[in-house]
CSV table of C-alpha atoms in Angstrom, one decimal:
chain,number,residue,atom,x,y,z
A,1,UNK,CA,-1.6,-45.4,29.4
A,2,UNK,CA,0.9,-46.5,26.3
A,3,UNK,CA,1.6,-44.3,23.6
A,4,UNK,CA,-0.1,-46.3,21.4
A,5,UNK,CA,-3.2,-45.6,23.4
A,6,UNK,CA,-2.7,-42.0,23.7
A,7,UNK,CA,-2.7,-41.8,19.5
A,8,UNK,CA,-5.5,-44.1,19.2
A,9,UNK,CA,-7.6,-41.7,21.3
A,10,UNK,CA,-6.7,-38.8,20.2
A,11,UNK,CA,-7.5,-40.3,16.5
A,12,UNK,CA,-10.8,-41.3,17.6
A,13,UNK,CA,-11.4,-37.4,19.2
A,14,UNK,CA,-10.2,-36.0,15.8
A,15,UNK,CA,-13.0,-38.5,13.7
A,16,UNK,CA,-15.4,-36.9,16.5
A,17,UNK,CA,-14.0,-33.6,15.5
A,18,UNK,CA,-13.4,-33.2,19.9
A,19,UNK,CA,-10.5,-31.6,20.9
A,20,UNK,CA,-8.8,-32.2,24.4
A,21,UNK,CA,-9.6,-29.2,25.4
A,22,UNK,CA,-12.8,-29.7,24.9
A,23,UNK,CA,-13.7,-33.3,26.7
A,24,UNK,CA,-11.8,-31.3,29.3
A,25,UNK,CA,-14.6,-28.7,29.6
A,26,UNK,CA,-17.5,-31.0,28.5
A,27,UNK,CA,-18.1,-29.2,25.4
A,28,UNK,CA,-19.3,-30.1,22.7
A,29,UNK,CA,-18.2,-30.9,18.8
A,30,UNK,CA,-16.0,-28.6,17.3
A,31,UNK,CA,-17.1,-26.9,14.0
A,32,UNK,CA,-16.3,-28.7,10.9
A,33,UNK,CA,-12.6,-27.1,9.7
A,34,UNK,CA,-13.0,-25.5,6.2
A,35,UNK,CA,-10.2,-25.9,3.7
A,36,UNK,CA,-8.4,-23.6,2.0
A,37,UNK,CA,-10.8,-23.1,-1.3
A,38,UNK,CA,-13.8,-22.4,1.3
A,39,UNK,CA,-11.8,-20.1,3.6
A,40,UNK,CA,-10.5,-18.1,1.2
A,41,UNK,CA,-13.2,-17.6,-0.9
A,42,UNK,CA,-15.1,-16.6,2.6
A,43,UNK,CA,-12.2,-14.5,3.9
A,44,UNK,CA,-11.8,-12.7,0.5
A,45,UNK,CA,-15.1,-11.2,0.6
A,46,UNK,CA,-14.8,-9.5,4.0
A,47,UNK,CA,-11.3,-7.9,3.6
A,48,UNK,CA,-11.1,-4.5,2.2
A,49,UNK,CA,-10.3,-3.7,-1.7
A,50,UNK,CA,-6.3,-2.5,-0.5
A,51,UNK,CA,-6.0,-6.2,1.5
A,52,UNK,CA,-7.9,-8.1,-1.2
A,53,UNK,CA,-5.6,-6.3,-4.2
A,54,UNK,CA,-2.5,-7.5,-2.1
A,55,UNK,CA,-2.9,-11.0,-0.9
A,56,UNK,CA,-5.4,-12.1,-3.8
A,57,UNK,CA,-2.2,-13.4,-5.8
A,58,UNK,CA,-1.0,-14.9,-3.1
A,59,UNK,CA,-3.9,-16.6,-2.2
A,60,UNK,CA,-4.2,-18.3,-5.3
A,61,UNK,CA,-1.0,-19.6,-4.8
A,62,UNK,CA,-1.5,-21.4,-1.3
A,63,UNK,CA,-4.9,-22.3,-3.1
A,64,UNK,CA,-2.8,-23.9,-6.2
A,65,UNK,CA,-1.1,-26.0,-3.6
A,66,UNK,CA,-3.0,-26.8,-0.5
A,67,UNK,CA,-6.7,-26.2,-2.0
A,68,UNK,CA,-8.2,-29.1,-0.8
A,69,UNK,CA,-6.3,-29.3,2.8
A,70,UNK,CA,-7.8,-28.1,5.7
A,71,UNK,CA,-6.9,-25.1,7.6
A,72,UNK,CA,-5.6,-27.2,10.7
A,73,UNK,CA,-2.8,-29.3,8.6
A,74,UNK,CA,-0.2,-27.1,7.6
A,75,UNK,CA,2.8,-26.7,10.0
A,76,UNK,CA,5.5,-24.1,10.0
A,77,UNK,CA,7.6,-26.1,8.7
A,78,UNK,CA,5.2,-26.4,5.5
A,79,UNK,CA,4.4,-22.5,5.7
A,80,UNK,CA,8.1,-22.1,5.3
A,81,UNK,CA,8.7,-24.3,2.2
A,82,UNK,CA,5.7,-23.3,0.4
A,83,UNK,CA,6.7,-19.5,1.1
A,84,UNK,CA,10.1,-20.5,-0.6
A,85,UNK,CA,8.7,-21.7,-3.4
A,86,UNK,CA,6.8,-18.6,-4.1
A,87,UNK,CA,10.7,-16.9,-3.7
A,88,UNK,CA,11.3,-19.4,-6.5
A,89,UNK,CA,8.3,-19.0,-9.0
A,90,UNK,CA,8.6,-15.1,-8.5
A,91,UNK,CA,8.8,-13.1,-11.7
A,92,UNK,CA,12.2,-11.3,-12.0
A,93,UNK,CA,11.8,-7.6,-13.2
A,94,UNK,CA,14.5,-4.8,-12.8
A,95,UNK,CA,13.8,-4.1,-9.6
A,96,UNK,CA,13.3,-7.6,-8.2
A,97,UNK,CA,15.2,-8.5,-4.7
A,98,UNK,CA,15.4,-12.2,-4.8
A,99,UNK,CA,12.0,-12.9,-4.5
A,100,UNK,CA,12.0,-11.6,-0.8
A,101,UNK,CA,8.7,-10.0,-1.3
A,102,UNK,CA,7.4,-13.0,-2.6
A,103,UNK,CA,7.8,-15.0,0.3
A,104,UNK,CA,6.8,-12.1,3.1
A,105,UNK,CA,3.4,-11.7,1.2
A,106,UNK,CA,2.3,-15.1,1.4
A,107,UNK,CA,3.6,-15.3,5.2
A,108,UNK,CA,1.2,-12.0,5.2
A,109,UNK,CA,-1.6,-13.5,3.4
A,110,UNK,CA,-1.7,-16.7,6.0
A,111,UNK,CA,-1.3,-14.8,8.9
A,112,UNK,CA,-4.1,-12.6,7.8
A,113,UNK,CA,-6.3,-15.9,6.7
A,114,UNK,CA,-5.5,-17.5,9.9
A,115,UNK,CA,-6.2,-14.4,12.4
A,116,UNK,CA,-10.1,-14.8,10.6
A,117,UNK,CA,-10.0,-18.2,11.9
A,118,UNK,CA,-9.0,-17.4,15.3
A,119,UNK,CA,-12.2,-14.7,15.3
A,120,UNK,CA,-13.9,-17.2,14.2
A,121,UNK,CA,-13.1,-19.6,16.8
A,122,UNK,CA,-11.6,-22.3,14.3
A,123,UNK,CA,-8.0,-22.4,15.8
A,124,UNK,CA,-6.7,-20.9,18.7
A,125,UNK,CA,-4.6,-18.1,18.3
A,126,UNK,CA,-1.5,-20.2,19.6
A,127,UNK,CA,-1.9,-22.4,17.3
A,128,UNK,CA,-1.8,-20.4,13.9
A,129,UNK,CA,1.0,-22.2,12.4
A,130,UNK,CA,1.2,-18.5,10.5
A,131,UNK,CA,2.4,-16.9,13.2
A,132,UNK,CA,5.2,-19.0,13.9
A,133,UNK,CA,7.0,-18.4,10.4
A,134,UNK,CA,9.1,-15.7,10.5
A,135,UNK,CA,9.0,-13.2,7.6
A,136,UNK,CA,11.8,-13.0,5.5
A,137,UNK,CA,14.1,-9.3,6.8
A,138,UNK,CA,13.6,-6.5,4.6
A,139,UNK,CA,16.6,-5.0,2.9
A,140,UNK,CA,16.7,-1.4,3.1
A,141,UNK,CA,15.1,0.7,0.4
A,142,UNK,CA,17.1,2.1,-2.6
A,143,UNK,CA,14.5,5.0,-2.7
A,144,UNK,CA,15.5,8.5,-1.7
A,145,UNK,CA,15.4,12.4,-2.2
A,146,UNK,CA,16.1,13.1,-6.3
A,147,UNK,CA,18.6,16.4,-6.5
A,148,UNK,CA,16.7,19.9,-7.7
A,149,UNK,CA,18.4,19.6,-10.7
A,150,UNK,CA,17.2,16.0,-11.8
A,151,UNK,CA,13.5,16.9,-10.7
A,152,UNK,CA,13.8,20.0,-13.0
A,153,UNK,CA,14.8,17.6,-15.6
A,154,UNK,CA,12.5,15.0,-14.9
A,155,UNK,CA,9.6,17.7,-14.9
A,156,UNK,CA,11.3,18.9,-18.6
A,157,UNK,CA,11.4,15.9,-20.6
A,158,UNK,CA,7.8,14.8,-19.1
A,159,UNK,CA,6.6,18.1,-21.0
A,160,UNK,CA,7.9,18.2,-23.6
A,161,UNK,CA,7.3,14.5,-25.0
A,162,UNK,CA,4.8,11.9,-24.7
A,163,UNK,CA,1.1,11.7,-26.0
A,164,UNK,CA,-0.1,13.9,-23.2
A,165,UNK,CA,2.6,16.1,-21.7
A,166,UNK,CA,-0.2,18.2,-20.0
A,167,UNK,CA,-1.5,14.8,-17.6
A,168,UNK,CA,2.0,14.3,-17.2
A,169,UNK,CA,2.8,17.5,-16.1
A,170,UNK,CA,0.0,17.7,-13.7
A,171,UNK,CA,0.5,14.3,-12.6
A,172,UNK,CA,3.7,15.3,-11.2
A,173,UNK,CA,3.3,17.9,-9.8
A,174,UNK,CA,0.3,16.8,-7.4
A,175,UNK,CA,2.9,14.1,-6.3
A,176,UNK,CA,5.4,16.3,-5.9
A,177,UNK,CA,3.4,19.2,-3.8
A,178,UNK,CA,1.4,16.5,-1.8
A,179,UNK,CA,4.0,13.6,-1.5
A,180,UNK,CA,1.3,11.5,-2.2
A,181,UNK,CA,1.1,7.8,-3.3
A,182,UNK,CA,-0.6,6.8,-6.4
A,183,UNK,CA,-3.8,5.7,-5.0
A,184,UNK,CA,-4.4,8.9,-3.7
A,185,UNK,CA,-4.3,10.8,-7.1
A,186,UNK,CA,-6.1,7.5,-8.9
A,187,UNK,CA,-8.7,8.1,-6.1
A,188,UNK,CA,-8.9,12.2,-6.5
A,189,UNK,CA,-12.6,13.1,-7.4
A,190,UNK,CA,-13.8,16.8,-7.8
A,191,UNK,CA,-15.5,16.9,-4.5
A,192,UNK,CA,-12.3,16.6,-3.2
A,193,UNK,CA,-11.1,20.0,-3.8
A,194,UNK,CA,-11.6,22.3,-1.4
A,195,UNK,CA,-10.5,25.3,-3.9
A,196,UNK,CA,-11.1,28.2,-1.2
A,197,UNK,CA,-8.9,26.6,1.4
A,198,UNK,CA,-6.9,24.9,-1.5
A,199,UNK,CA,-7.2,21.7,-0.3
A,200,UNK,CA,-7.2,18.7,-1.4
A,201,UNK,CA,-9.1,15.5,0.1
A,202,UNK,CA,-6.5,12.0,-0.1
A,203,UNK,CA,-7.7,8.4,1.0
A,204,UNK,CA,-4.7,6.4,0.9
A,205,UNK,CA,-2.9,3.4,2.3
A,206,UNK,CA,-5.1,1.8,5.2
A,207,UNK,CA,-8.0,3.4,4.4
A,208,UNK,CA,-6.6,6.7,6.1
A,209,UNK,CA,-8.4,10.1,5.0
A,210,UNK,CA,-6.6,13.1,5.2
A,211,UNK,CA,-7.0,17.2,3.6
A,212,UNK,CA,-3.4,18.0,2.1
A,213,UNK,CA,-2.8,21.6,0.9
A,214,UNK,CA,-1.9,22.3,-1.6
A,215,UNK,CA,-0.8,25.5,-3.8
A,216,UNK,CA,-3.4,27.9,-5.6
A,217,UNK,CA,-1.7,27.7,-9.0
A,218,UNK,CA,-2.2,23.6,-8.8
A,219,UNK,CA,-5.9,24.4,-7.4
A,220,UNK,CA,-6.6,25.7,-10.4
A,221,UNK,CA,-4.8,23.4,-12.9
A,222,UNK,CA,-7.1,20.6,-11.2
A,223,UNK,CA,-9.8,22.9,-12.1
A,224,UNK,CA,-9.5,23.4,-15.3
A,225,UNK,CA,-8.7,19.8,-16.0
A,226,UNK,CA,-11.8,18.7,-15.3
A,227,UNK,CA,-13.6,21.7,-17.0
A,228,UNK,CA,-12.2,20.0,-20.1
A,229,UNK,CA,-12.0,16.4,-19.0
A,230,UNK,CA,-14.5,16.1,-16.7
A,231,UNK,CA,-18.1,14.0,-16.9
A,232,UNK,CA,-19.7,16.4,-14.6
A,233,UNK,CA,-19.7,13.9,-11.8
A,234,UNK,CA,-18.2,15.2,-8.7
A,235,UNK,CA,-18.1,11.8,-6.8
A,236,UNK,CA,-16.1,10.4,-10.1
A,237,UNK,CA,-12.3,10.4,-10.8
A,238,UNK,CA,-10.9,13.5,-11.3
A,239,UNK,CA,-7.7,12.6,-13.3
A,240,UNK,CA,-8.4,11.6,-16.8
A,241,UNK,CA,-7.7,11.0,-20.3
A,242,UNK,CA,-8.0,13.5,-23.2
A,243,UNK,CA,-10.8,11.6,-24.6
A,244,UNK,CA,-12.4,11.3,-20.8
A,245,UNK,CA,-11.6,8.0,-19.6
A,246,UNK,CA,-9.9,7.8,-15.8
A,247,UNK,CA,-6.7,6.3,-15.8
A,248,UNK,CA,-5.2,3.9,-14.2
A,249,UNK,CA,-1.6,2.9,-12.4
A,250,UNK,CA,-0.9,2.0,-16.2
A,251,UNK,CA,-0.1,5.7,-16.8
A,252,UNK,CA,2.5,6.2,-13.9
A,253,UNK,CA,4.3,3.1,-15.9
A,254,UNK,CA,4.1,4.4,-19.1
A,255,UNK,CA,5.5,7.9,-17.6
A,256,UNK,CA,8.7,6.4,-15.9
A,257,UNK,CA,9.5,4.4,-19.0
A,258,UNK,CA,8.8,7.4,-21.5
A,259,UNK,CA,11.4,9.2,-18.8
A,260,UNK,CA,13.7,6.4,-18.9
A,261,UNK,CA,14.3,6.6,-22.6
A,262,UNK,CA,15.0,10.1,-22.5
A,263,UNK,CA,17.2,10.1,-18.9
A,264,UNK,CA,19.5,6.6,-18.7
A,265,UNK,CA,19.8,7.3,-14.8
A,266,UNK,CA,16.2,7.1,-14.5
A,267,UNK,CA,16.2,3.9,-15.8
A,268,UNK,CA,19.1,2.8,-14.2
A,269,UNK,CA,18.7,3.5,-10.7
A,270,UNK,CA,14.5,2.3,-11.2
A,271,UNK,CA,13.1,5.9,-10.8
A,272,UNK,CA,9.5,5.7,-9.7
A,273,UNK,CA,6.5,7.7,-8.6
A,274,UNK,CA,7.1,7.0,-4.8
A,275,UNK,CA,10.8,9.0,-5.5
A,276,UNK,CA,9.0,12.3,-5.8
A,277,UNK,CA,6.9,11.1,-2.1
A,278,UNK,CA,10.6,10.9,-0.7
A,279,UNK,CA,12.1,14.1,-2.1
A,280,UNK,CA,9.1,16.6,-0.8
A,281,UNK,CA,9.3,14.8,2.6
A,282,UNK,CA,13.0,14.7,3.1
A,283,UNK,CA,13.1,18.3,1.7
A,284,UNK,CA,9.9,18.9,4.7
A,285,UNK,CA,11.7,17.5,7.0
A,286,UNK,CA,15.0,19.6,6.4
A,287,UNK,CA,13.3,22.9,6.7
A,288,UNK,CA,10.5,22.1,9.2
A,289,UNK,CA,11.3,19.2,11.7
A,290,UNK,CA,10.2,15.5,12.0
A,291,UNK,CA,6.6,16.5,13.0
A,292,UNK,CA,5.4,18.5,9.8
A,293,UNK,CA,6.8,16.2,7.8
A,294,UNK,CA,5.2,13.0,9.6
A,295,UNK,CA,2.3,14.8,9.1
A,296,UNK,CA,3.0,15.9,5.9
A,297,UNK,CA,3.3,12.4,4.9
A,298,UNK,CA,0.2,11.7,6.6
A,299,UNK,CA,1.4,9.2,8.9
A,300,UNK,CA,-0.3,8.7,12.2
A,301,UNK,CA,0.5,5.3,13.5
A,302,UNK,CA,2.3,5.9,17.2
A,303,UNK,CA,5.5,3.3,16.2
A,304,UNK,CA,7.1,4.9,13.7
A,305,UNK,CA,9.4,7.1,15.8
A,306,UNK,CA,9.1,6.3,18.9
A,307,UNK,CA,7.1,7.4,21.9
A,308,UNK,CA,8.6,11.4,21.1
A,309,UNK,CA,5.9,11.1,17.9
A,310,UNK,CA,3.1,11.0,20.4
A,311,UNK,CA,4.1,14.6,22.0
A,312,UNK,CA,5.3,15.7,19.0
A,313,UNK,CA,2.8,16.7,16.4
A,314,UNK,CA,2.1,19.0,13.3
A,315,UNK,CA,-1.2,21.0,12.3
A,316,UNK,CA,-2.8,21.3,9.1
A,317,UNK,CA,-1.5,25.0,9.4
A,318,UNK,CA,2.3,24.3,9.3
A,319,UNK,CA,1.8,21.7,6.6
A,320,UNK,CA,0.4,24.7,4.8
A,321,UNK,CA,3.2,26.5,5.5
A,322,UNK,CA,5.7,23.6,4.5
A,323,UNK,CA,4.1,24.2,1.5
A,324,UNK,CA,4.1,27.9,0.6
A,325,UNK,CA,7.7,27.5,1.3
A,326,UNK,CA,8.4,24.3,-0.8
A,327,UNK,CA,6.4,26.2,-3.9
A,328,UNK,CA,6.8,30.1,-3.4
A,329,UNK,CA,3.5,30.6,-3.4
A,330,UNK,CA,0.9,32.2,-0.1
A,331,UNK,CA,-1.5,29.5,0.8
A,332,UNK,CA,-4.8,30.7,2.5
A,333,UNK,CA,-4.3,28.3,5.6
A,334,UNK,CA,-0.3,28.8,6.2
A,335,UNK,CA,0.8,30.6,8.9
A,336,UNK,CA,4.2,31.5,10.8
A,337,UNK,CA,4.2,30.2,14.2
A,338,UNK,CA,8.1,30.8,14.8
């Protein structure tokens, strides 16, 4: 057979919608092959709210572009270019990389689209053009532990100015004693606090739940900030507004650049909420070993560190402990094992 004939029939088995494969087996058509509008639109309802909130930009870009193509067409080499083009069309703030993250997050957001249509038994999983598109290397982090002496600063001027140096206050300090990400404290609610363990309930980054001590003296500032913020709902947020509204990531922005104004190197070196998460576990991890402060940190996945994480791990006690030492004050849970 020519080559000529070999395209014609495998044109004629694509208007069929048969694959090769498929004559091979005798089976029948394949299902009709959705384009990127209906995919998307199907995919984004079935993704949780953290996947949704991180690919939904980037989504609407490959929907800009390839909308109305279907999810069989692409090829790496398309995957790639589009990918650089979002490096290209990124926004450039202070702490932008090149547009780096741009490009890995719609990489991300394929993949992720394409692995539905392998489930779905669209594509076959060596086929995802997705997968063959490397992601652009990550640079290393400019975050790290902020000195004793900047904290205290830090802590200072976020007391002493603003409209509501008391959030601020409190703000920080949960971060600070729990290492915490943002969507853990935007995510606080009353029934969260265990207040005779001191305790308080975090759902975080891949949906992971996890009790964090924490000290009594922020126990009962949490307390007493719903007492006079509160709705009286225990399932709603905790952290709120002087006039009772929740807020939002909007505050942690307004914070830093309120800080920034008062501390140039805060501005400079692009101080942020996550600094405080690296300072507690660094200082953890100083003072009580890789395995409190993994779980400090709350991390659980087994390929972080190694096969050693899997042998070597940390109780809810010595996290308790990490903390009475971190804040000088007794916790009802900690308890010296050495």
């Amino acid at each position: 057979m020519s080559g000529a004939d070999i395209e014609a029939a495998r044109l004629l088995l694509d208007r069929l919608g048969v694959s090769p494969e498929q004559v091979m087996r005798g089976a029948g058509p394949r299902r009709p092959m959705p384009t990127f509008d209906e995919y998307i639109g199907r995919v984004s309802h079935v993704v949780t709210d953290a996947t949704r909130s991180v690919y939904e930009t980037y989504w609407a870009k490959v929907r800009q572009v390839w909308g109305a193509r279907r999810l069989d067409e692409p090829t790496p080499l398309e995957i790639h270019e589009l990918a650089e083009w979002a490096k290209r069309q990124s926004v450039t703030r202070r702490n932008s990389r090149g547009g780096r993250a741009s490009a890995e997050h719609v990489i991300a957001a394929l993949r992720c689209l394409y692995r539905y249509a392998v489930m779905d038994g669209l594509i076959a999983e060596a086929d995802s053009p997705a997968a063959r598109v490397a992601k652009p290397r990550r640079l290393p982090s400019t975050r790290r532990a902020i000195s004793a002496t900047h904290l205290a600063q830090i802590n200072a001027v976020a007391a002493s100015t603003g409209n509501d140096p008391e959030l601020d206050r409190l703000l920080l300090r949960l971060h600070t004693e729990t290492a915490c990400r943002r969507a853990g404290a935007l995510g606080l609610r009353l029934c969260d606090i265990d207040s005779e363990q001191c305790l308080v309930r975090l759902r975080e980054k891949g949906e992971t739940v996890r009790w964090q001590p924490i000290s009594p003296t922020l126990t009962r500032y949490l307390l007493l900030h719903n007492e006079e913020r509160g709705t009286g709902d225990p399932s709603g947020q905790l952290l709120r507004y002087g006039n009772g509204k929740p807020i939002t990531a909007r505050r942690y922005d307004y914070l830093w650049q309120r800080l920034g104004k008062h501390l140039p190197w805060v501005a400079i070196q692009q101080i942020s909420t996550h600094w405080l998460r690296h300072t507690t576990l660094t200082w953890v991890e100083r003072n009580f070993g890789y395995a409190v402060a993994r779980a400090y940190a709350g991390h659980s996945g087994k390929n972080d560190a190694g096969t050693t994480s899997t042998y070597v791990r940390a109780d809810l006690y010595e996290v308790a402990a990490a903390l009475a030492a971190l804040t000088g004050e007794p916790h009802p849970l900690a308890v010296d094992s050495r």
